GROMACS .gro file of C-alpha atoms in nm:
model
  381
    1MET     CA    1   1.426   0.072  -1.931
    2PRO     CA    2   1.271  -0.215  -1.734
    3VAL     CA    3   1.429  -0.270  -1.393
    4GLU     CA    4   1.670  -0.562  -1.395
    5ARG     CA    5   1.554  -0.809  -1.124
    6LEU     CA    6   1.709  -1.105  -0.979
    7MET     CA    7   1.412  -1.331  -0.910
    8PRO     CA    8   1.423  -1.642  -0.693
    9THR     CA    9   1.252  -1.871  -0.949
   10GLN     CA   10   1.151  -1.883  -1.313
   11GLU     CA   11   0.795  -1.867  -1.197
   12SER     CA   12   0.851  -1.544  -1.013
   13ALA     CA   13   1.028  -1.397  -1.327
   14ASP     CA   14   0.720  -1.496  -1.517
   15LEU     CA   15   0.495  -1.314  -1.274
   16VAL     CA   16   0.688  -1.000  -1.318
   17ASP     CA   17   0.663  -1.026  -1.690
   18LEU     CA   18   0.290  -1.086  -1.659
   19THR     CA   19   0.259  -0.776  -1.432
   20ARG     CA   20   0.446  -0.567  -1.696
   21SER     CA   21   0.217  -0.674  -1.960
   22ILE     CA   22  -0.105  -0.603  -1.753
   23VAL     CA   23   0.054  -0.264  -1.657
   24ALA     CA   24   0.132  -0.176  -2.033
   25ARG     CA   25  -0.217  -0.280  -2.153
   26ASP     CA   26  -0.447  -0.190  -1.865
   27ILE     CA   27  -0.290   0.074  -1.638
   28ARG     CA   28  -0.032   0.298  -1.798
   29PRO     CA   29  -0.262   0.410  -2.089
   30ARG     CA   30  -0.523   0.509  -1.853
   31VAL     CA   31  -0.346   0.659  -1.558
   32ASP     CA   32  -0.352   1.017  -1.652
   33ALA     CA   33  -0.731   1.009  -1.721
   34PHE     CA   34  -0.829   0.843  -1.387
   35GLU     CA   35  -0.599   1.061  -1.186
   36LYS     CA   36  -0.728   1.387  -1.361
   37ALA     CA   37  -1.090   1.279  -1.320
   38ALA     CA   38  -1.032   1.150  -0.954
   39SER     CA   39  -1.199   0.830  -1.076
   40PHE     CA   40  -1.119   0.496  -0.904
   41PRO     CA   41  -1.032   0.220  -1.150
   42ARG     CA   42  -1.223  -0.070  -0.984
   43ASP     CA   43  -1.207  -0.292  -1.293
   44VAL     CA   44  -0.810  -0.282  -1.269
   45PHE     CA   45  -0.829  -0.467  -0.941
   46ARG     CA   46  -1.059  -0.743  -1.083
   47THR     CA   47  -0.804  -0.778  -1.376
   48LEU     CA   48  -0.512  -0.803  -1.133
   49GLY     CA   49  -0.707  -1.054  -0.917
   50ARG     CA   50  -0.811  -1.276  -1.203
   51ALA     CA   51  -0.450  -1.273  -1.311
   52GLY     CA   52  -0.357  -1.417  -0.965
   53LEU     CA   53  -0.160  -1.093  -0.875
   54LEU     CA   54  -0.386  -0.991  -0.569
   55GLY     CA   55  -0.311  -1.307  -0.372
   56LEU     CA   56   0.059  -1.355  -0.440
   57PRO     CA   57   0.184  -1.386  -0.073
   58TYR     CA   58  -0.127  -1.607   0.024
   59PRO     CA   59  -0.140  -1.992   0.035
   60GLU     CA   60  -0.267  -2.177  -0.278
   61GLU     CA   61  -0.519  -2.359  -0.091
   62TYR     CA   62  -0.713  -2.031  -0.032
   63GLY     CA   63  -0.677  -1.907  -0.387
   64GLY     CA   64  -0.330  -1.725  -0.344
   65ALA     CA   65  -0.014  -1.787  -0.535
   66GLY     CA   66   0.208  -1.906  -0.243
   67GLN     CA   67   0.489  -1.669  -0.343
   68PRO     CA   68   0.744  -1.515  -0.101
   69TYR     CA   69   0.709  -1.163  -0.006
   70GLU     CA   70   1.017  -1.062  -0.198
   71VAL     CA   71   0.831  -1.156  -0.510
   72TYR     CA   72   0.504  -0.982  -0.410
   73LEU     CA   73   0.675  -0.653  -0.337
   74GLN     CA   74   0.851  -0.642  -0.654
   75VAL     CA   75   0.516  -0.679  -0.837
   76VAL     CA   76   0.378  -0.395  -0.622
   77GLU     CA   77   0.683  -0.189  -0.734
   78GLU     CA   78   0.617  -0.251  -1.094
   79ILE     CA   79   0.242  -0.165  -1.066
   80ALA     CA   80   0.324   0.155  -0.861
   81ALA     CA   81   0.574   0.266  -1.128
   82ALA     CA   82   0.281   0.307  -1.352
   83SER     CA   83   0.013   0.412  -1.108
   84ALA     CA   84   0.083   0.480  -0.747
   85SER     CA   85  -0.299   0.478  -0.675
   86VAL     CA   86  -0.318   0.121  -0.792
   87GLY     CA   87   0.006   0.013  -0.634
   88VAL     CA   88  -0.104   0.142  -0.306
   89GLY     CA   89  -0.442  -0.012  -0.345
   90VAL     CA   90  -0.289  -0.356  -0.403
   91SER     CA   91  -0.099  -0.307  -0.075
   92VAL     CA   92  -0.394  -0.196   0.129
   93HIS     CA   93  -0.605  -0.475  -0.015
   94THR     CA   94  -0.340  -0.720   0.091
   95LEU     CA   95  -0.320  -0.568   0.433
   96ALA     CA   96  -0.708  -0.603   0.455
   97CYS     CA   97  -0.680  -0.974   0.403
   98PHE     CA   98  -0.396  -1.024   0.639
   99GLY     CA   99  -0.604  -1.064   0.959
  100LEU     CA  100  -0.830  -1.326   0.808
  101LEU     CA  101  -0.544  -1.545   0.709
  102HIS     CA  102  -0.355  -1.513   1.043
  103ALA     CA  103  -0.644  -1.483   1.299
  104GLY     CA  104  -0.940  -1.634   1.108
  105THR     CA  105  -1.076  -1.982   1.169
  106GLU     CA  106  -1.056  -2.236   0.895
  107GLU     CA  107  -1.408  -2.190   0.805
  108GLN     CA  108  -1.368  -1.817   0.773
  109LYS     CA  109  -1.076  -1.849   0.558
  110ARG     CA  110  -1.221  -2.090   0.316
  111ARG     CA  111  -1.544  -1.881   0.311
  112TRP     CA  112  -1.420  -1.552   0.233
  113LEU     CA  113  -1.043  -1.554   0.123
  114PRO     CA  114  -1.086  -1.698  -0.233
  115ASP     CA  115  -1.315  -1.414  -0.349
  116MET     CA  116  -1.080  -1.157  -0.182
  117LEU     CA  117  -0.771  -1.283  -0.349
  118GLY     CA  118  -0.947  -1.347  -0.676
  119GLY     CA  119  -1.036  -0.972  -0.705
  120GLU     CA  120  -1.408  -1.011  -0.666
  121LEU     CA  121  -1.415  -0.849  -0.320
  122LEU     CA  122  -1.199  -0.546  -0.269
  123GLY     CA  123  -1.080  -0.470   0.080
  124ALA     CA  124  -1.027  -0.167   0.307
  125TYR     CA  125  -0.856  -0.111   0.633
  126CYS     CA  126  -1.019   0.085   0.911
  127LEU     CA  127  -0.792   0.159   1.198
  128SER     CA  128  -0.721   0.533   1.219
  129GLU     CA  129  -0.965   0.784   1.358
  130ALA     CA  130  -0.973   1.153   1.342
  131HIS     CA  131  -0.817   1.193   1.697
  132ALA     CA  132  -0.641   0.850   1.700
  133GLY     CA  133  -0.392   0.835   1.410
  134SER     CA  134  -0.057   0.752   1.536
  135ASP     CA  135  -0.225   0.629   1.867
  136PRO     CA  136  -0.463   0.351   1.760
  137ALA     CA  137  -0.515   0.250   2.132
  138ALA     CA  138  -0.700   0.579   2.179
  139MET     CA  139  -0.981   0.492   1.927
  140ARG     CA  140  -1.338   0.544   2.031
  141THR     CA  141  -1.536   0.354   1.779
  142LYS     CA  142  -1.724   0.084   1.973
  143ALA     CA  143  -1.867  -0.271   1.899
  144VAL     CA  144  -2.118  -0.363   2.167
  145ARG     CA  145  -2.220  -0.740   2.187
  146ASP     CA  146  -2.596  -0.796   2.144
  147GLY     CA  147  -2.676  -1.164   2.137
  148ASP     CA  148  -2.517  -1.312   1.816
  149GLU     CA  149  -2.425  -0.968   1.684
  150TYR     CA  150  -2.212  -0.679   1.755
  151VAL     CA  151  -2.342  -0.317   1.709
  152ILE     CA  152  -2.053  -0.086   1.570
  153THR     CA  153  -2.087   0.295   1.621
  154GLY     CA  154  -1.827   0.555   1.539
  155ALA     CA  155  -1.612   0.676   1.260
  156LYS     CA  156  -1.295   0.564   1.085
  157ALA     CA  157  -1.086   0.826   0.904
  158TRP     CA  158  -0.843   0.803   0.623
  159THR     CA  159  -0.990   0.476   0.474
  160THR     CA  160  -0.818   0.394   0.140
  161HIS     CA  161  -1.101   0.265  -0.101
  162GLY     CA  162  -1.357   0.415   0.147
  163GLY     CA  163  -1.698   0.388  -0.037
  164ASP     CA  164  -1.556   0.172  -0.310
  165ALA     CA  165  -1.453  -0.143  -0.109
  166ASP     CA  166  -1.661  -0.456  -0.081
  167PHE     CA  167  -1.555  -0.528   0.268
  168TYR     CA  168  -1.384  -0.338   0.555
  169LYS     CA  169  -1.150  -0.478   0.817
  170VAL     CA  170  -1.248  -0.264   1.128
  171MET     CA  171  -1.088  -0.234   1.457
  172ALA     CA  172  -1.345  -0.132   1.720
  173ARG     CA  173  -1.356  -0.105   2.096
  174THR     CA  174  -1.517  -0.396   2.277
  175GLY     CA  175  -1.363  -0.315   2.614
  176ASP     CA  176  -1.240  -0.035   2.824
  177THR     CA  177  -0.880  -0.169   2.874
  178GLY     CA  178  -0.694   0.060   2.628
  179GLY     CA  179  -0.516  -0.140   2.352
  180LYS     CA  180  -0.639  -0.473   2.504
  181GLY     CA  181  -1.005  -0.367   2.454
  182ILE     CA  182  -0.999  -0.372   2.082
  183SER     CA  183  -1.131  -0.640   1.854
  184CYS     CA  184  -1.118  -0.688   1.477
  185PHE     CA  185  -1.420  -0.741   1.231
  186LEU     CA  186  -1.476  -0.801   0.863
  187VAL     CA  187  -1.765  -0.576   0.776
  188PRO     CA  188  -1.945  -0.614   0.433
  189ALA     CA  189  -1.986  -0.286   0.244
  190ASP     CA  190  -2.358  -0.326   0.208
  191THR     CA  191  -2.422  -0.352   0.581
  192PRO     CA  192  -2.713  -0.114   0.687
  193GLY     CA  193  -2.578   0.187   0.878
  194LEU     CA  194  -2.235   0.176   0.705
  195THR     CA  195  -2.180   0.481   0.477
  196ALA     CA  196  -1.879   0.670   0.327
  197ASP     CA  197  -1.851   1.032   0.406
  198VAL     CA  198  -1.747   1.287   0.127
  199PRO     CA  199  -1.413   1.164  -0.022
  200GLU     CA  200  -1.108   1.367   0.080
  201ASP     CA  201  -0.983   1.617  -0.161
  202LYS     CA  202  -0.617   1.514  -0.169
  203MET     CA  203  -0.315   1.663  -0.333
  204GLY     CA  204  -0.204   1.325  -0.485
  205LEU     CA  205  -0.326   0.963  -0.534
  206THR     CA  206  -0.643   1.116  -0.673
  207GLY     CA  207  -0.727   0.799  -0.853
  208SER     CA  208  -0.752   0.624  -0.506
  209THR     CA  209  -1.058   0.721  -0.307
  210THR     CA  210  -0.992   0.807   0.060
  211ALA     CA  211  -1.294   0.875   0.301
  212THR     CA  212  -1.419   0.851   0.643
  213MET     CA  213  -1.636   0.551   0.707
  214LEU     CA  214  -1.932   0.627   0.917
  215PHE     CA  215  -2.079   0.335   1.151
  216ASP     CA  216  -2.432   0.408   1.261
  217GLY     CA  217  -2.550   0.110   1.460
  218VAL     CA  218  -2.389  -0.131   1.217
  219ARG     CA  219  -2.483  -0.482   1.303
  220VAL     CA  220  -2.220  -0.748   1.240
  221PRO     CA  221  -2.274  -1.119   1.316
  222VAL     CA  222  -2.026  -1.272   1.576
  223GLU     CA  223  -1.902  -1.501   1.304
  224ARG     CA  224  -1.735  -1.195   1.136
  225ARG     CA  225  -1.503  -1.119   1.432
  226LEU     CA  226  -1.148  -1.226   1.372
  227GLY     CA  227  -0.982  -1.392   1.668
  228VAL     CA  228  -1.113  -1.345   2.024
  229GLU     CA  229  -1.232  -1.033   2.180
  230GLY     CA  230  -0.934  -0.805   2.265
  231GLN     CA  231  -0.711  -0.937   1.999
  232GLY     CA  232  -0.775  -0.668   1.749
  233LEU     CA  233  -0.488  -0.441   1.802
  234PRO     CA  234  -0.211  -0.713   1.790
  235ILE     CA  235  -0.393  -0.833   1.465
  236ALA     CA  236  -0.366  -0.468   1.328
  237LEU     CA  237  -0.007  -0.408   1.437
  238ALA     CA  238   0.116  -0.736   1.305
  239GLY     CA  239  -0.032  -0.661   0.968
  240LEU     CA  240   0.120  -0.307   0.954
  241ASP     CA  241   0.480  -0.444   0.960
  242SER     CA  242   0.393  -0.633   0.637
  243GLY     CA  243   0.189  -0.320   0.507
  244ARG     CA  244   0.488  -0.104   0.555
  245LEU     CA  245   0.693  -0.315   0.313
  246GLY     CA  246   0.401  -0.279   0.069
  247ILE     CA  247   0.432   0.108   0.092
  248ALA     CA  248   0.818   0.087   0.073
  249ALA     CA  249   0.775  -0.098  -0.259
  250ALA     CA  250   0.506   0.135  -0.391
  251ALA     CA  251   0.735   0.435  -0.305
  252THR     CA  252   1.036   0.272  -0.485
  253GLY     CA  253   0.815   0.230  -0.791
  254VAL     CA  254   0.729   0.601  -0.791
  255ALA     CA  255   1.097   0.698  -0.746
  256GLN     CA  256   1.188   0.463  -1.032
  257ALA     CA  257   0.929   0.622  -1.266
  258ALA     CA  258   1.068   0.966  -1.179
  259LEU     CA  259   1.424   0.875  -1.244
  260ASP     CA  260   1.322   0.717  -1.579
  261VAL     CA  261   1.151   1.047  -1.692
  262ALA     CA  262   1.442   1.256  -1.574
  263VAL     CA  263   1.705   1.048  -1.753
  264ARG     CA  264   1.510   1.046  -2.065
  265TYR     CA  265   1.458   1.419  -2.061
  266ALA     CA  266   1.829   1.478  -1.968
  267ARG     CA  267   1.946   1.277  -2.274
  268GLU     CA  268   1.698   1.475  -2.504
  269ARG     CA  269   1.725   1.829  -2.381
  270GLU     CA  270   2.025   2.027  -2.493
  271THR     CA  271   2.193   2.329  -2.363
  272PHE     CA  272   2.511   2.494  -2.471
  273GLY     CA  273   2.549   2.234  -2.757
  274LYS     CA  274   2.509   1.924  -2.561
  275ALA     CA  275   2.257   1.705  -2.380
  276ILE     CA  276   2.220   1.818  -2.027
  277ILE     CA  277   2.301   1.476  -1.894
  278GLU     CA  278   2.657   1.546  -2.008
  279HIS     CA  279   2.678   1.846  -1.775
  280GLN     CA  280   2.826   1.727  -1.448
  281GLY     CA  281   2.576   1.919  -1.229
  282VAL     CA  282   2.287   1.724  -1.386
  283ALA     CA  283   2.479   1.397  -1.418
  284PHE     CA  284   2.566   1.389  -1.056
  285LEU     CA  285   2.218   1.473  -0.955
  286LEU     CA  286   2.088   1.180  -1.157
  287ALA     CA  287   2.357   0.956  -1.021
  288ASP     CA  288   2.229   1.041  -0.658
  289MET     CA  289   1.881   0.969  -0.761
  290ALA     CA  290   1.969   0.637  -0.908
  291ALA     CA  291   2.154   0.541  -0.580
  292ALA     CA  292   1.862   0.645  -0.383
  293VAL     CA  293   1.623   0.421  -0.585
  294GLU     CA  294   1.863   0.121  -0.571
  295SER     CA  295   1.921   0.155  -0.201
  296ALA     CA  296   1.544   0.178  -0.131
  297ARG     CA  297   1.488  -0.145  -0.332
  298ALA     CA  298   1.772  -0.328  -0.147
  299THR     CA  299   1.633  -0.215   0.184
  300TYR     CA  300   1.281  -0.344   0.138
  301LEU     CA  301   1.402  -0.662  -0.013
  302ALA     CA  302   1.625  -0.731   0.291
  303ALA     CA  303   1.330  -0.693   0.523
  304ALA     CA  304   1.107  -0.920   0.296
  305ARG     CA  305   1.364  -1.187   0.299
  306LEU     CA  306   1.369  -1.183   0.674
  307ARG     CA  307   0.996  -1.209   0.673
  308ASP     CA  308   1.020  -1.484   0.427
  309ALA     CA  309   1.256  -1.677   0.654
  310GLY     CA  310   1.023  -1.656   0.946
  311ARG     CA  311   1.257  -1.420   1.128
  312PRO     CA  312   1.163  -1.102   1.317
  313PHE     CA  313   1.145  -0.815   1.070
  314SER     CA  314   0.949  -0.526   1.252
  315ARG     CA  315   1.264  -0.304   1.278
  316GLN     CA  316   1.364  -0.375   0.926
  317ALA     CA  317   1.014  -0.295   0.792
  318SER     CA  318   1.020   0.041   0.966
  319ILE     CA  319   1.355   0.111   0.819
  320ALA     CA  320   1.248   0.012   0.471
  321LYS     CA  321   0.941   0.214   0.494
  322MET     CA  322   1.121   0.516   0.618
  323VAL     CA  323   1.422   0.498   0.374
  324ALA     CA  324   1.208   0.418   0.065
  325THR     CA  325   0.956   0.694   0.117
  326ASP     CA  326   1.212   0.960   0.232
  327ASN     CA  327   1.420   0.861  -0.093
  328ALA     CA  328   1.109   0.877  -0.303
  329MET     CA  329   1.027   1.234  -0.182
  330ARG     CA  330   1.379   1.339  -0.256
  331VAL     CA  331   1.408   1.171  -0.593
  332THR     CA  332   1.069   1.300  -0.726
  333THR     CA  333   1.159   1.643  -0.610
  334ASP     CA  334   1.494   1.622  -0.786
  335ALA     CA  335   1.314   1.501  -1.098
  336VAL     CA  336   1.116   1.824  -1.105
  337GLN     CA  337   1.435   1.999  -1.073
  338VAL     CA  338   1.595   1.823  -1.369
  339LEU     CA  339   1.309   1.912  -1.593
  340GLY     CA  340   1.324   2.262  -1.481
  341GLY     CA  341   1.010   2.472  -1.569
  342ALA     CA  342   0.877   2.173  -1.766
  343GLY     CA  343   0.890   1.973  -1.457
  344TYR     CA  344   0.653   2.221  -1.282
  345THR     CA  345   0.385   2.173  -1.548
  346LYS     CA  346   0.142   1.892  -1.596
  347ASP     CA  347   0.294   1.819  -1.935
  348PHE     CA  348   0.518   1.584  -1.751
  349PRO     CA  349   0.425   1.332  -1.476
  350VAL     CA  350   0.704   1.427  -1.242
  351GLU     CA  351   0.499   1.676  -1.066
  352ARG     CA  352   0.239   1.409  -0.987
  353TYR     CA  353   0.508   1.177  -0.862
  354MET     CA  354   0.621   1.454  -0.633
  355ARG     CA  355   0.269   1.478  -0.493
  356GLU     CA  356   0.213   1.105  -0.462
  357ALA     CA  357   0.549   1.058  -0.279
  358LYS     CA  358   0.454   1.288   0.000
  359VAL     CA  359   0.172   1.092   0.138
  360MET     CA  360   0.388   0.787   0.151
  361GLN     CA  361   0.600   0.961   0.431
  362ILE     CA  362   0.268   0.984   0.621
  363PHE     CA  363   0.041   0.686   0.603
  364GLU     CA  364   0.120   0.335   0.730
  365GLY     CA  365   0.271   0.518   1.032
  366THR     CA  366   0.447   0.856   0.973
  367ASN     CA  367   0.819   0.839   0.919
  368GLN     CA  368   0.846   1.005   1.268
  369ILE     CA  369   0.665   0.703   1.407
  370GLN     CA  370   0.900   0.466   1.224
  371ARG     CA  371   1.194   0.643   1.383
  372LEU     CA  372   1.022   0.586   1.714
  373VAL     CA  373   0.975   0.213   1.637
  374ILE     CA  374   1.333   0.180   1.517
  375SER     CA  375   1.490   0.348   1.830
  376ARG     CA  376   1.275   0.145   2.063
  377LYS     CA  377   1.380  -0.174   1.907
  378LEU     CA  378   1.740  -0.059   1.940
  379GLY     CA  379   1.696   0.016   2.300
  380ASN     CA  380   1.551  -0.327   2.364
  381ASN     CA  381   1.848  -0.522   2.212
   0.00000   0.00000   0.00000
């Protein structure tokens, strides 16, 4: 059954209905095929963009929809419930556009944002490196000024949409002062010297390409730097707070999908003369799963509403990411248990949901990093 949502306006309720129709027509019938083939569904993002669903939280003057984050996140959840690969991709693309909106000049925003938000240009986010995942200030990729250009050399690991994106939001070192020596650039995918390594062979999200991006003397015009030199890490970290909410919403969608399959199965499967949902052991397990999904949704929406009100939300974003992804891992694992041996086969999608939930505890800052952020915020109060 569709999730009953309390939307702030009729327009936002209509956006959820639009999302559900696109999901039913263009995503759900194809998800098994592109996950099995490890094939990236680029056309789906164009469809979402042309429907106005890739630019929901961005201002209308740049081609966005001017919607609050609480609306955008519920759209991400609806998409992720059908395809985690696409739902995560929408969140990553939104994150890739974030720096341009908040640190770009008016000329940069008007030049590039409309095509980004319209789905014609798909984005990727290059922050992590093989030796600098949870510690981005340790990055080694360099951008050296050469007249009116920067020359970028290095490698960026774990890039979602790596090799499939049309532009890359890249953090690179322009100085030797730790986190203060990093700058942010928008690099077109067809820039000479920029290539994608062999995609990672992942346990889940196989419909979403992940690759290391290699920068071999990549020349980028100064006009493609966002903000001033040295502002890159603050741009990156500010975006991550919002990106964590996107992952929380995606994880909640996966958990909801797993719960739905488990409930349907428990209603249809009979043992000892009655449906297994009527056995208390299964019924209570399903009740715990439902509570976990609802609490995850409430947690990310509470953080989103703080963001929409212009109030600090960094701690709440970390809580939402941690709670939603931990809950998704537990719910998807329990869904496999409800289905028993059938859940361990690929005849049902719950084994895929379990594999997809795992990575959500890792990217956008591991859940151990979220606990570090939360505890530090508590200590500073």
